[in-house]
Short mmCIF file of C-alpha atoms in Angstrom, two decimals:
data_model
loop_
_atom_site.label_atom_id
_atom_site.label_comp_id
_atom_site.label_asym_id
_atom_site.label_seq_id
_atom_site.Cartn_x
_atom_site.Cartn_y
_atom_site.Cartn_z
CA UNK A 64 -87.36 -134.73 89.23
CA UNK A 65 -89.85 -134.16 92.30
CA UNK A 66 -92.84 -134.09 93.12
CA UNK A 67 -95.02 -135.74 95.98
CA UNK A 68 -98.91 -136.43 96.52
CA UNK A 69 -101.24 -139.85 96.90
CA UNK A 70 -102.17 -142.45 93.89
CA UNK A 71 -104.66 -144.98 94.52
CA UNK A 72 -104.58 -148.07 92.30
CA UNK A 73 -108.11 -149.53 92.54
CA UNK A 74 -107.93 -152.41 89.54
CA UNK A 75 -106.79 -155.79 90.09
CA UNK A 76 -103.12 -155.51 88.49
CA UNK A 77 -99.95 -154.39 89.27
CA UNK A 78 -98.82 -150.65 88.49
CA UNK A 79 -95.77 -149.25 88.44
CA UNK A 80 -95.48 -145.09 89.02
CA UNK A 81 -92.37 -144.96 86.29
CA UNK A 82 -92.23 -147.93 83.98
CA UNK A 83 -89.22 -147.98 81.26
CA UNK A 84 -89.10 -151.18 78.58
CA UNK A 85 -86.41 -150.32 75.93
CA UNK A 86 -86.98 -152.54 73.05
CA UNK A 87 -84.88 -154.38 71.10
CA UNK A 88 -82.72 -152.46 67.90
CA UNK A 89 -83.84 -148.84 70.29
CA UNK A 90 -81.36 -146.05 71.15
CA UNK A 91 -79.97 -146.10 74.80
CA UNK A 92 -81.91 -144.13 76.77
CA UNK A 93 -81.29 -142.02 79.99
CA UNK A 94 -83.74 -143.18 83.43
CA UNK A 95 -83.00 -140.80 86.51
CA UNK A 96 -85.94 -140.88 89.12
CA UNK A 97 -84.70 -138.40 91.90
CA UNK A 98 -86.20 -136.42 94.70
CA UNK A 99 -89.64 -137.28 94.65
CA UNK A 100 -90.85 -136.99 98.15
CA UNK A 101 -93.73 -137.24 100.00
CA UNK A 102 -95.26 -139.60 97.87
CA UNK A 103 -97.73 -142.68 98.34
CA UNK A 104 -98.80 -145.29 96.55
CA UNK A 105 -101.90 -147.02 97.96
CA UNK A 106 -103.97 -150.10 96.48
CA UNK A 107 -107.39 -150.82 97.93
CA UNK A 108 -107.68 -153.76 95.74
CA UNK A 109 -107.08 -157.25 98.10
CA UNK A 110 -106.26 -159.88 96.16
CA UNK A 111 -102.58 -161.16 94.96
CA UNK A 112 -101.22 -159.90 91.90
CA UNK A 113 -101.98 -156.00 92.61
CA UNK A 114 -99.81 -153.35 94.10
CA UNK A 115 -97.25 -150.82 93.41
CA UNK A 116 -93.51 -150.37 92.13
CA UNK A 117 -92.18 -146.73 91.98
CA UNK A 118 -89.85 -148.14 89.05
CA UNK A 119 -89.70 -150.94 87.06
CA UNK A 120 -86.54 -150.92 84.78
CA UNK A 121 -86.76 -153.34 81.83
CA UNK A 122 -83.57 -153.15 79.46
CA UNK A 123 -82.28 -149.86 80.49
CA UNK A 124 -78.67 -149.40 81.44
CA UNK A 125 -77.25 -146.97 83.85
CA UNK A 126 -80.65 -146.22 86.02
CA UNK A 127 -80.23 -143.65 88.35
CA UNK A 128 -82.66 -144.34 91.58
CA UNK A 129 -82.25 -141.50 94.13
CA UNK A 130 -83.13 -139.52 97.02
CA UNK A 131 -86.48 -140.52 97.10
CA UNK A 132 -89.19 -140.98 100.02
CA UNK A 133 -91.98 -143.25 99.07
CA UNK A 134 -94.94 -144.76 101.36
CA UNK A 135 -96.66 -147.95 100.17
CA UNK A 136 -100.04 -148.36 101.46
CA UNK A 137 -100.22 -151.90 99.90
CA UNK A 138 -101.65 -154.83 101.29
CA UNK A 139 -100.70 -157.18 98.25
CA UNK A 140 -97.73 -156.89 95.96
CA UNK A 141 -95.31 -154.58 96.27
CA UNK A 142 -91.44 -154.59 94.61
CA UNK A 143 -90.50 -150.60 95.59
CA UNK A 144 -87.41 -150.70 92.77
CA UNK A 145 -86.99 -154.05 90.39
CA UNK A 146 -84.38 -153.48 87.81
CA UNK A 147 -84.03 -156.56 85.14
CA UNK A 148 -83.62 -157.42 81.29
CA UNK A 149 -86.99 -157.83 79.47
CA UNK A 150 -85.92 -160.79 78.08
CA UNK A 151 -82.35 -162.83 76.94
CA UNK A 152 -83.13 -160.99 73.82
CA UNK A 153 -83.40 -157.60 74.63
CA UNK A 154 -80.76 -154.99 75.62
CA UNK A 155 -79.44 -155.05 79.26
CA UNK A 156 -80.23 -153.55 82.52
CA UNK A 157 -76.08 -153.44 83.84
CA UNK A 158 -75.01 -150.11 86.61
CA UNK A 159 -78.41 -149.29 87.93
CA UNK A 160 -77.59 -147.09 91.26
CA UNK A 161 -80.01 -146.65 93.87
CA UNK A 162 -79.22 -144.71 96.44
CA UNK A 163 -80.39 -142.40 99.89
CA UNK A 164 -83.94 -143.71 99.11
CA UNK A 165 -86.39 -143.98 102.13
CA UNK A 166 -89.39 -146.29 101.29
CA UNK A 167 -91.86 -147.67 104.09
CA UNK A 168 -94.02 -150.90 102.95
CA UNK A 169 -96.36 -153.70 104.95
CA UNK A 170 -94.79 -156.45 103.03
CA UNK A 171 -92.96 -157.24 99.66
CA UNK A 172 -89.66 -156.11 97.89
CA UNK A 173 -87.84 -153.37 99.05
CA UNK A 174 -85.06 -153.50 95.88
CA UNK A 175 -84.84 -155.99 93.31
CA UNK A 176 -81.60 -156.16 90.63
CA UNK A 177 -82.38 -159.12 88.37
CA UNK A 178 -85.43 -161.03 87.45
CA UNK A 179 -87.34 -162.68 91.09
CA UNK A 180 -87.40 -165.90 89.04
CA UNK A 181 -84.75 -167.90 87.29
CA UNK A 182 -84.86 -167.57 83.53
CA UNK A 183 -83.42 -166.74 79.98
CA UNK A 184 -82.97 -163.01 81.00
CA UNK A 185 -81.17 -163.76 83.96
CA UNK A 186 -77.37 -162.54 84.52
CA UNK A 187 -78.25 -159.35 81.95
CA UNK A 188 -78.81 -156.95 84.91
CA UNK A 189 -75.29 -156.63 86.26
CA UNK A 190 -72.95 -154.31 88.79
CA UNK A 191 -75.62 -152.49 90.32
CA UNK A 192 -74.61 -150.01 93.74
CA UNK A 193 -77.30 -149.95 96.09
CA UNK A 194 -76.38 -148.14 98.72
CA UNK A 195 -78.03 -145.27 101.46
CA UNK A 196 -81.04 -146.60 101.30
CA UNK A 197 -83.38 -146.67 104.03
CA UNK A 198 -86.49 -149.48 103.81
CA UNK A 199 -88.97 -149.77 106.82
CA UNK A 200 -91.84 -152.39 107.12
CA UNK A 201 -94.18 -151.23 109.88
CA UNK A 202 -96.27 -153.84 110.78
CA UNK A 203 -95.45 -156.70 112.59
CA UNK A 204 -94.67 -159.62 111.20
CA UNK A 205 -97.27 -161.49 109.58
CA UNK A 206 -98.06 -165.14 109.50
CA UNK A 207 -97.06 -166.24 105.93
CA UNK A 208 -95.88 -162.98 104.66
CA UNK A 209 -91.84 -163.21 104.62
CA UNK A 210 -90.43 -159.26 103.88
CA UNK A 211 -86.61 -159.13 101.73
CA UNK A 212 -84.90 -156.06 101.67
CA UNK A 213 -82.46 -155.83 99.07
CA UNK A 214 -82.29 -158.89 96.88
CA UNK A 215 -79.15 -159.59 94.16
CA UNK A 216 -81.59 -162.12 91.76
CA UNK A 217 -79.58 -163.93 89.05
CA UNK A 218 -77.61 -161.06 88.82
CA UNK A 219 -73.28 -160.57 88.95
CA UNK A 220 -71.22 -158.32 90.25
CA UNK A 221 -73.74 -155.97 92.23
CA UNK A 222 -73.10 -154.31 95.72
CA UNK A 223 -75.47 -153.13 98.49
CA UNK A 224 -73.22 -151.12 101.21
CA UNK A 225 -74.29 -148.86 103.72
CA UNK A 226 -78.28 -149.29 103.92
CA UNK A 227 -80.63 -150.21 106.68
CA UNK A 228 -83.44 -152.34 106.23
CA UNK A 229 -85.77 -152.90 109.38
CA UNK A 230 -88.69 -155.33 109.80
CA UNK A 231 -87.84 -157.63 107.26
CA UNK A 232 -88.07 -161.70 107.23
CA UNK A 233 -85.10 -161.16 104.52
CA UNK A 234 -83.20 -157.99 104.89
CA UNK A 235 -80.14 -158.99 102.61
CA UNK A 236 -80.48 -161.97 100.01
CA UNK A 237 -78.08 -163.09 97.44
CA UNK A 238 -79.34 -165.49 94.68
CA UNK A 239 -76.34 -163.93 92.40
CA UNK A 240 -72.77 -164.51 91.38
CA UNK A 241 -70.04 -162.44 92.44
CA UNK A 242 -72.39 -159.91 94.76
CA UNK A 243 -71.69 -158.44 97.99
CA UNK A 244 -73.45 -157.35 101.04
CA UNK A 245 -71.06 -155.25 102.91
CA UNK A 246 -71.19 -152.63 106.32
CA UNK A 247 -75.31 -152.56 106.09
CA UNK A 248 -77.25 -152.36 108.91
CA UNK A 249 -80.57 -154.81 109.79
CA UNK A 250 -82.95 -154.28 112.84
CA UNK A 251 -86.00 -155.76 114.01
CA UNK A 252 -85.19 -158.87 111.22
CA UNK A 253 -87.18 -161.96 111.83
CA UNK A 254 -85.76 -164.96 109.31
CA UNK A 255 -82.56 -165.17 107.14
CA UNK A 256 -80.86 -161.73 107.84
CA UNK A 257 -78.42 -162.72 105.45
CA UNK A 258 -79.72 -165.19 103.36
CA UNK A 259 -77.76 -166.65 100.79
CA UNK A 260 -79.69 -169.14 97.98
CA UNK A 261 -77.91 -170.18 95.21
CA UNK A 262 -75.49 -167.60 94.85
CA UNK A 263 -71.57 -168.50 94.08
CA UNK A 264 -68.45 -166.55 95.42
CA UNK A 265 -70.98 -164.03 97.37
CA UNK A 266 -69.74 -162.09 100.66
CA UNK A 267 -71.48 -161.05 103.23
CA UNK A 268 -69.20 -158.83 105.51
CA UNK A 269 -69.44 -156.05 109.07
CA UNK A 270 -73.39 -155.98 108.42
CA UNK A 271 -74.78 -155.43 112.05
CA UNK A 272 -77.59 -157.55 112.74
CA UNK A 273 -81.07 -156.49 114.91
CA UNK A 274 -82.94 -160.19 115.46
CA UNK A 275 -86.51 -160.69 116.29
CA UNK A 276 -86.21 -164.02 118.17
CA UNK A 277 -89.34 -165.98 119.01
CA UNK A 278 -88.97 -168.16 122.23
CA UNK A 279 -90.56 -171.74 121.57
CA UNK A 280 -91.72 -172.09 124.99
CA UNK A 281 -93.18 -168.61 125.56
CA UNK A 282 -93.66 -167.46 122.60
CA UNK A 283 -91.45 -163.99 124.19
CA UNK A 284 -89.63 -161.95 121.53
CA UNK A 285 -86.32 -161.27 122.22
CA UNK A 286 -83.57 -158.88 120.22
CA UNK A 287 -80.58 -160.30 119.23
CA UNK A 288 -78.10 -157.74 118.31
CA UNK A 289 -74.96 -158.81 115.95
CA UNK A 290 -72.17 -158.72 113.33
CA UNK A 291 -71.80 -161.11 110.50
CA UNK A 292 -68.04 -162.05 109.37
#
């Protein structure tokens, strides 16, 4: 519970602030991350494969993500909350919540539920609720460099209601079964604002869209403002 200040990652790896594996044959165990705020994360490190997470939740049920307000300083990697199964092996990851977070990146993950990649863990990190959440990228778009919000990854049954997401290539994606994306809000979006790939019997629904279009001829931006189905 709490706390705020600045932690630099200088090595070229990946870190994660709070990092929770439960192995195999363990006890459950209880993951709440709340009110932390005023905290950054910066890397100085630039080249791929380094950056931040605040969490990283490997085979723990019932994760509690909440009411926290992170800055990134990363110009590499970055996955703010990724919540997954270690492996097809190891205990599950079902009913994370995150929720009334604020995180502000330059490029990456906002929230992941399920592995990024297809694999044998995938489908073991199910029914999450991400919702209130509040994920800002504030640079402008970058050549290459394509932004996702909240992303449902070979997961089932999750829901992501009520968050905004601005400056993303991606704000909403859905590689999952059974997921919904329902009465969010995306602004200043620049690619698939609701982007679904792969998934089966997903719903997007009243998400009010903010477009970044780039005229062909001009090369003029132009808003587009929205609502899906």
């Amino acid at each position: 519970n709490g706390g705020r200040g600045t932690v630099t990652n200088t090595t070229a790896a990946s870190r994660s602030f709070v990092r929770v594996t439960r192995a195999s044959g363990s006890s459950p165990v209880v993951v709440t991350i709340r009110d932390i705020r005023g905290l950054t994360l910066i890397s100085n490190v630039a080249t791929g494969g380094t950056g931040w997470r605040l969490y990283s939740g490997f085979s723990v049920d019932d994760s509690v993500i909440e009411r926290n307000h992170v800055t990134f300083d990363v110009a590499q990697d970055v996955t703010a909350i990724q919540v997954r199964a270690a492996s097809d092996v190891s205990p599950t990851a079902h009913r994370a919540v995150v929720r009334y977070n604020v995180f502000r990146m330059l490029r990456g993950y906002g929230v992941v539920i399920g592995p990024i990649a297809t694999g044998t863990n995938s489908h073991r990190a199910n029914n999450a609720e991400v919702y209130g959440n509040t994920i800002i990228w504030e640079t402008a778009p970058l050549p290459g460099v394509t932004p996702h919000g909240i992303a449902f990854s070979y997961a089932t049954g999750c829901r992501a209601y009520g968050n905004t997401v601005i400056g993303a290539y991606a704000p909403f994606l859905n590689r999952g079964i059974d997921c919904s994306f329902v009465g969010n809000k995306a602004d200043k979006a620049y690619g698939r604002c609701c982007y679904s790939k792969g998934s089966t019997n997903g719903l997007f629904a009243q998400n009010v869209l903010g477009v970044i279009a780039v005229d062909n001829t001009t090369g003029a931006l132009s808003a587009v403002v929205g609502e899906d189905a």
